[in-house]
Coordinates of N, CA and C in Angstrom, one line a residue:
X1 N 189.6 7.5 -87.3 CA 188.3 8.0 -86.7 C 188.2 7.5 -85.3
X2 N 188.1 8.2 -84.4 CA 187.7 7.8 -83.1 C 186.2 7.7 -83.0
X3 N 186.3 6.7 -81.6 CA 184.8 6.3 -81.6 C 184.5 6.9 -80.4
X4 N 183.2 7.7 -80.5 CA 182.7 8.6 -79.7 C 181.9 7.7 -78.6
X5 N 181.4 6.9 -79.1 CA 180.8 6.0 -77.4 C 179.7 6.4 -77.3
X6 N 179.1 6.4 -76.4 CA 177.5 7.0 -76.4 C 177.3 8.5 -76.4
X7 N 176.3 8.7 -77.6 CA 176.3 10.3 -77.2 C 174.8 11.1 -77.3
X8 N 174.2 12.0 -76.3 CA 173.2 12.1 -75.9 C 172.4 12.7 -77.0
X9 N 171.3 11.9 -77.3 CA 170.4 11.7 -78.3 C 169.8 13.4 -78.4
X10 N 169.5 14.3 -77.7 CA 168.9 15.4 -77.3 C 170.3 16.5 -78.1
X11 N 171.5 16.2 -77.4 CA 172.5 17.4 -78.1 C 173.6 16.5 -79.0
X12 N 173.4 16.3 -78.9 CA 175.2 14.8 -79.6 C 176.0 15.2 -78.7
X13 N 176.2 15.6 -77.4 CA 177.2 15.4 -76.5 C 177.7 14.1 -75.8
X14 N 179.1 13.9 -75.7 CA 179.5 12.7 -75.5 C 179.0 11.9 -74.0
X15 N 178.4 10.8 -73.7 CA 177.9 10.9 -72.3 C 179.2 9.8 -71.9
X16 N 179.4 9.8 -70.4 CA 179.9 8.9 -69.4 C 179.3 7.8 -69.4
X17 N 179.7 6.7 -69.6 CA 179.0 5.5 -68.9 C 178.1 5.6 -67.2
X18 N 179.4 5.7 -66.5 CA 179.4 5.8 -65.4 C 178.5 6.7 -65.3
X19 N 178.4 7.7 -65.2 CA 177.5 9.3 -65.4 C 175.9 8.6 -65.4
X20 N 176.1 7.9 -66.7 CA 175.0 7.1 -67.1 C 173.8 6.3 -66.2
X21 N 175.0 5.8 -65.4 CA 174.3 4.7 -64.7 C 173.9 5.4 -63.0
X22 N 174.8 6.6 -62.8 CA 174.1 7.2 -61.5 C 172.8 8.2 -61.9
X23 N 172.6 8.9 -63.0 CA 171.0 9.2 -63.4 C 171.3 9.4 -64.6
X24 N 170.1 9.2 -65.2 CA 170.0 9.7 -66.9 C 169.8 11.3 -67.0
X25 N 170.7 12.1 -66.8 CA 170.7 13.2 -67.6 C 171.9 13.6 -67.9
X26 N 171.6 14.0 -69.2 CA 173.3 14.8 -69.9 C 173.2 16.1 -69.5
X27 N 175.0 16.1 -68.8 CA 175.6 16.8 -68.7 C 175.4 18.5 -69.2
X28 N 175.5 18.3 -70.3 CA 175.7 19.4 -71.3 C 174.1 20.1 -71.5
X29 N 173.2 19.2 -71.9 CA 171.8 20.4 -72.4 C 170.9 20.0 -70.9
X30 N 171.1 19.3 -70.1 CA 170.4 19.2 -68.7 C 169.0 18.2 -69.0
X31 N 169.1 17.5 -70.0 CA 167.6 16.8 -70.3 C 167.9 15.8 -70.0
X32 N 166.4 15.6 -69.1 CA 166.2 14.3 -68.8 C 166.0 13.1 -69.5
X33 N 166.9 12.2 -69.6 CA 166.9 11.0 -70.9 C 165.4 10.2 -70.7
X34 N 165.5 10.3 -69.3 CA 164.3 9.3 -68.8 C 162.5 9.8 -69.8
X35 N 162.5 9.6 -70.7 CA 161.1 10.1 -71.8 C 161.0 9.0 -72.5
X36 N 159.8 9.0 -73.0 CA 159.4 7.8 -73.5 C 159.9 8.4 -75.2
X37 N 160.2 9.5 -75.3 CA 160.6 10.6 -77.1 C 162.4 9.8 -76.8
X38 N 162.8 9.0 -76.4 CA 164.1 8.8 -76.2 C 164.2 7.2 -75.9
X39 N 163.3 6.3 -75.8 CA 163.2 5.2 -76.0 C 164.0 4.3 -76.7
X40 N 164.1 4.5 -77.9 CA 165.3 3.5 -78.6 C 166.6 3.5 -77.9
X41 N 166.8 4.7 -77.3 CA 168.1 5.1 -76.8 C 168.4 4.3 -75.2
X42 N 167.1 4.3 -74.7 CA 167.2 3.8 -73.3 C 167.0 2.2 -73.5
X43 N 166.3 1.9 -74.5 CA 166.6 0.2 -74.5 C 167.7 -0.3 -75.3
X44 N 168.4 0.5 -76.0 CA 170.0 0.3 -76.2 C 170.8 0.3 -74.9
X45 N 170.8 1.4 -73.8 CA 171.4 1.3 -72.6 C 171.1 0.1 -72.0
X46 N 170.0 -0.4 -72.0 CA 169.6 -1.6 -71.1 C 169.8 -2.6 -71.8
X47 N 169.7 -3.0 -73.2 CA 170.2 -4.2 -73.7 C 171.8 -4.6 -73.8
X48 N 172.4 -3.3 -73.8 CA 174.5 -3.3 -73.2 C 174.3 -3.5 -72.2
X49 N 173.6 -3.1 -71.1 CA 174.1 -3.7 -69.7 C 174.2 -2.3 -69.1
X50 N 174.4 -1.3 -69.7 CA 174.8 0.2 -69.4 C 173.9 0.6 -68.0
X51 N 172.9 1.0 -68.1 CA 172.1 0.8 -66.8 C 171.7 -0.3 -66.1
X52 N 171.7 -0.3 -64.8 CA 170.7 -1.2 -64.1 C 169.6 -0.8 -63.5
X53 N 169.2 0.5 -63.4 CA 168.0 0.7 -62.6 C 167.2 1.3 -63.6
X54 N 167.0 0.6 -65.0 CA 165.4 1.2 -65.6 C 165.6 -0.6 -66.2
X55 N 164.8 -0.5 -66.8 CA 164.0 -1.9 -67.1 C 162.5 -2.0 -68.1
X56 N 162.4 -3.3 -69.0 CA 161.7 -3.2 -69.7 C 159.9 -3.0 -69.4
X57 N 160.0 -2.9 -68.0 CA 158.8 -3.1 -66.9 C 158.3 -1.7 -66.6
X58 N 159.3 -0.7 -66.6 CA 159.7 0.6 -66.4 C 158.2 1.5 -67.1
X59 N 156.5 2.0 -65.8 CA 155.5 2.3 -66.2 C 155.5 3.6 -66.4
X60 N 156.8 4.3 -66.0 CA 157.0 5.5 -66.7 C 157.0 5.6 -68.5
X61 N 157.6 4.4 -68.6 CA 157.9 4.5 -69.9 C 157.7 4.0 -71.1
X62 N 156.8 2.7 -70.3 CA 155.5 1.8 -71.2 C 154.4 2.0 -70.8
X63 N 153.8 2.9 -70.1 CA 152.6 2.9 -69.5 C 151.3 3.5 -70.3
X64 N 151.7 4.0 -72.0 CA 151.3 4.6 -72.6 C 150.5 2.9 -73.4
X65 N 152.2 1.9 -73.7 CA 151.7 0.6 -74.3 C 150.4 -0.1 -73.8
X66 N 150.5 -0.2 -72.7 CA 149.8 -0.9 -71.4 C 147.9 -0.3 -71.6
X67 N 148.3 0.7 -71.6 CA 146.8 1.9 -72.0 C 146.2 1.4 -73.4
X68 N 147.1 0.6 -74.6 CA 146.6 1.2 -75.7 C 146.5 -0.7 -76.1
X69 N 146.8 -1.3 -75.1 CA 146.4 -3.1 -75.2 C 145.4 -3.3 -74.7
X70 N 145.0 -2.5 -73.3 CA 143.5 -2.5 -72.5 C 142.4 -1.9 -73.1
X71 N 143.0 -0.9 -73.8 CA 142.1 0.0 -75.0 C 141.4 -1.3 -76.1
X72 N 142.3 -1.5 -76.3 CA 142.1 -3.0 -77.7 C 141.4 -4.0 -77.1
X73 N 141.7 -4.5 -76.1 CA 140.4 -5.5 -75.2 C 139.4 -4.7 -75.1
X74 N 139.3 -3.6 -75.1 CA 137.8 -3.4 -74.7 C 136.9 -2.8 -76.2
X75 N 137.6 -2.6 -77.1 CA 137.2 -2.7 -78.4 C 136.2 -4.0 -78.6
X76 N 134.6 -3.9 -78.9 CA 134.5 -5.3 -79.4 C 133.8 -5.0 -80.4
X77 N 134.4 -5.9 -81.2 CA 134.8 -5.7 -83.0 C 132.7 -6.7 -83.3
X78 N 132.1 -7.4 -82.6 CA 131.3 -8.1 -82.7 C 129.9 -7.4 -82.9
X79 N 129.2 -7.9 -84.5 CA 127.9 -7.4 -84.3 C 127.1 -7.9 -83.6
X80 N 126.4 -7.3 -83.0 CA 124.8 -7.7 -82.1 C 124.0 -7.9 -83.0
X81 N 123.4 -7.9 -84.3 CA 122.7 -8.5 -84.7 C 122.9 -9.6 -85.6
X82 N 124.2 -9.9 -85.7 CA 124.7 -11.5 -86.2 C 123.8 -12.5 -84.9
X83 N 123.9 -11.9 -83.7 CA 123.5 -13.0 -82.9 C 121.8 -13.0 -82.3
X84 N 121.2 -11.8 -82.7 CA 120.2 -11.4 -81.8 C 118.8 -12.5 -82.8
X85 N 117.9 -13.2 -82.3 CA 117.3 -13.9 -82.5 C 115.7 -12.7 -83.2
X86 N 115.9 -13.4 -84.7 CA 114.8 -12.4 -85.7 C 113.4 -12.8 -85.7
X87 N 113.5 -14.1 -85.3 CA 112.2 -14.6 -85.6 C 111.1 -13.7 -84.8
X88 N 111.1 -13.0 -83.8 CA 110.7 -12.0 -82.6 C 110.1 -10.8 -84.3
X89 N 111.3 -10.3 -84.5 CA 111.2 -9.7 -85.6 C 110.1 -9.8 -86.7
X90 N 110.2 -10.9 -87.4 CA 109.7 -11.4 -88.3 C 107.9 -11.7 -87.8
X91 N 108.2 -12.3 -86.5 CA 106.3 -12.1 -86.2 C 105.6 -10.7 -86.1
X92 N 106.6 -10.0 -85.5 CA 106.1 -8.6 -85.7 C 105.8 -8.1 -87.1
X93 N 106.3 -8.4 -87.6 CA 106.1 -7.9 -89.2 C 104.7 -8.3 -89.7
X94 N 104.6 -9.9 -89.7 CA 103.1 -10.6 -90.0 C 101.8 -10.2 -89.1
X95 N 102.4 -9.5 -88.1 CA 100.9 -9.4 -87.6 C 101.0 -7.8 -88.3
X96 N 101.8 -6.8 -88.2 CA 101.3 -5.5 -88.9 C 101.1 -5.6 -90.0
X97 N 101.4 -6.9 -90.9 CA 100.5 -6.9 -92.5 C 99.2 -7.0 -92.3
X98 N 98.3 -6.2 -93.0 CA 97.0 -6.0 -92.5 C 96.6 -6.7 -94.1
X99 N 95.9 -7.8 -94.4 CA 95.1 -8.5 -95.6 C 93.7 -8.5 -95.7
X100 N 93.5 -7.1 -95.4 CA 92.2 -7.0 -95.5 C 91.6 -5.9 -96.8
X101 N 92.8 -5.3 -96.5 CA 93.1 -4.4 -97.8 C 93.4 -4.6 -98.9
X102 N 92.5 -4.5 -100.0 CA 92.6 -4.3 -101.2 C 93.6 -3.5 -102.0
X103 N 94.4 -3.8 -102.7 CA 95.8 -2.7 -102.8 C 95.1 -2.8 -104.6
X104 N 94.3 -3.4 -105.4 CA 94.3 -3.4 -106.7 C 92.9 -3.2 -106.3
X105 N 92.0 -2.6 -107.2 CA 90.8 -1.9 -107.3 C 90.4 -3.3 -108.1
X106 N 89.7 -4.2 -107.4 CA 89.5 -5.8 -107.7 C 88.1 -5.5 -108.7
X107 N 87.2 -4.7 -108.4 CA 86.3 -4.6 -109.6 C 86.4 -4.4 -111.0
X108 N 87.4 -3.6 -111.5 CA 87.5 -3.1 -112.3 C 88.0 -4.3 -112.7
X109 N 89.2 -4.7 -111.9 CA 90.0 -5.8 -112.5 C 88.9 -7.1 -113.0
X110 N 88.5 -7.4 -112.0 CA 87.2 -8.7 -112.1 C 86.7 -8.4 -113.6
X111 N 85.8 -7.2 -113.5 CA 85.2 -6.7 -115.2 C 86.0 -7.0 -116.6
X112 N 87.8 -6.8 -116.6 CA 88.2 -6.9 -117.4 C 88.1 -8.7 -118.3
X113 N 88.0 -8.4 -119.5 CA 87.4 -9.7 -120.3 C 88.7 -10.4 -120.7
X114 N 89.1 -11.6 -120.0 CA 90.2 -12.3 -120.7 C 90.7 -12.4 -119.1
X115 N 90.5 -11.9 -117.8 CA 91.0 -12.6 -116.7 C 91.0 -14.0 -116.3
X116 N 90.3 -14.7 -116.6 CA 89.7 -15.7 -116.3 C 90.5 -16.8 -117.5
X117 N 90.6 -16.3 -118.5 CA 91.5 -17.0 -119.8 C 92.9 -17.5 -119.7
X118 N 93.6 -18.7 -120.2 CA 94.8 -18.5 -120.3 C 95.1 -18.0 -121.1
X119 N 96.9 -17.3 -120.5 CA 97.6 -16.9 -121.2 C 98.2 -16.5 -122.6
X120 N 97.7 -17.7 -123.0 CA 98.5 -18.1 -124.5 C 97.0 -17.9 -125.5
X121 N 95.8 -18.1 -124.8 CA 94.7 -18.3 -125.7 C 94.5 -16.4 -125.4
X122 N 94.3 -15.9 -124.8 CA 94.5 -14.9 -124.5 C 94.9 -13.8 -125.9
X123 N 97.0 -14.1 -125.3 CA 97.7 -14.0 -126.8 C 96.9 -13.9 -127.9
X124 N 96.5 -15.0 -128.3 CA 96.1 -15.3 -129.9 C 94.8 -14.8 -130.0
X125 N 93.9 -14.5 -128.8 CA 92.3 -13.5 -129.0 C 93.3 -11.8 -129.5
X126 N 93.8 -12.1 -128.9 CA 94.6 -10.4 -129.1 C 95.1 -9.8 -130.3
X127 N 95.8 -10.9 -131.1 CA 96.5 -11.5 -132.3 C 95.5 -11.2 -133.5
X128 N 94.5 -11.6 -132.8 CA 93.3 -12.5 -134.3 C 92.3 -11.1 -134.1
X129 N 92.6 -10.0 -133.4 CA 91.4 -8.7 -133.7 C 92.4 -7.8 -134.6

């Protein structure tokens, strides 16, 4: 089995080294290697040694990564009301409770016989009719 050597990710045509290192396009289908869809391929060329003029710095071709780390800093994951101070809150609430209003019809209640009684003695008037 012969070993075919590098061969261009786009057609499987065999590429030059040399070829390689004066521009990245193959011969055969005319595509530009230089894409970030061809990546694995170009940091294999650069981890052999095969090129010298692209690099891991290269904003053609991380400049997508670069965008999507700044993106994530400016994400902030933090609630505002974990920190926002309630007691502000909480006074507002007590003053719109209005205790002037009667919410139980306190006459009727007052009239009823056995309010004034405990509980249990109550029970057993209840029991014993």
């Amino acid at each position: 089995m012969d070993f075919e050597g590098i061969v261009c990710p786009a057609c499987a045509f065999s590429l030059n080294e040399e070829m390689l290192e004066k521009h990245l396009k193959c011969p055969n289908c005319g595509t530009n290697l230089k894409q970030k869809k061809f990546l694995g391929f170009l940091e294999y060329l650069m981890m052999q040694g095969i090129v010298s003029n692209l690099d891991f710095f290269d904003e053609d071709l991380y400049n997508d990564e670069r965008k999507m780390d700044e993106h994530r800093e400016l994400l902030d994951e933090t609630d505002p009301n974990e920190y926002e101070d309630k007691s502000e809150q909480f006074e507002r609430y007590e003053d719109s409770v209005n205790t002037d209003k009667n919410i139980t019809d306190e006459s009727e209640f007052r009239a009823w016989d056995g309010v004034e009684d405990d509980w249990q003695e109550f029970n057993k008037k209840k029991d014993e009719k």
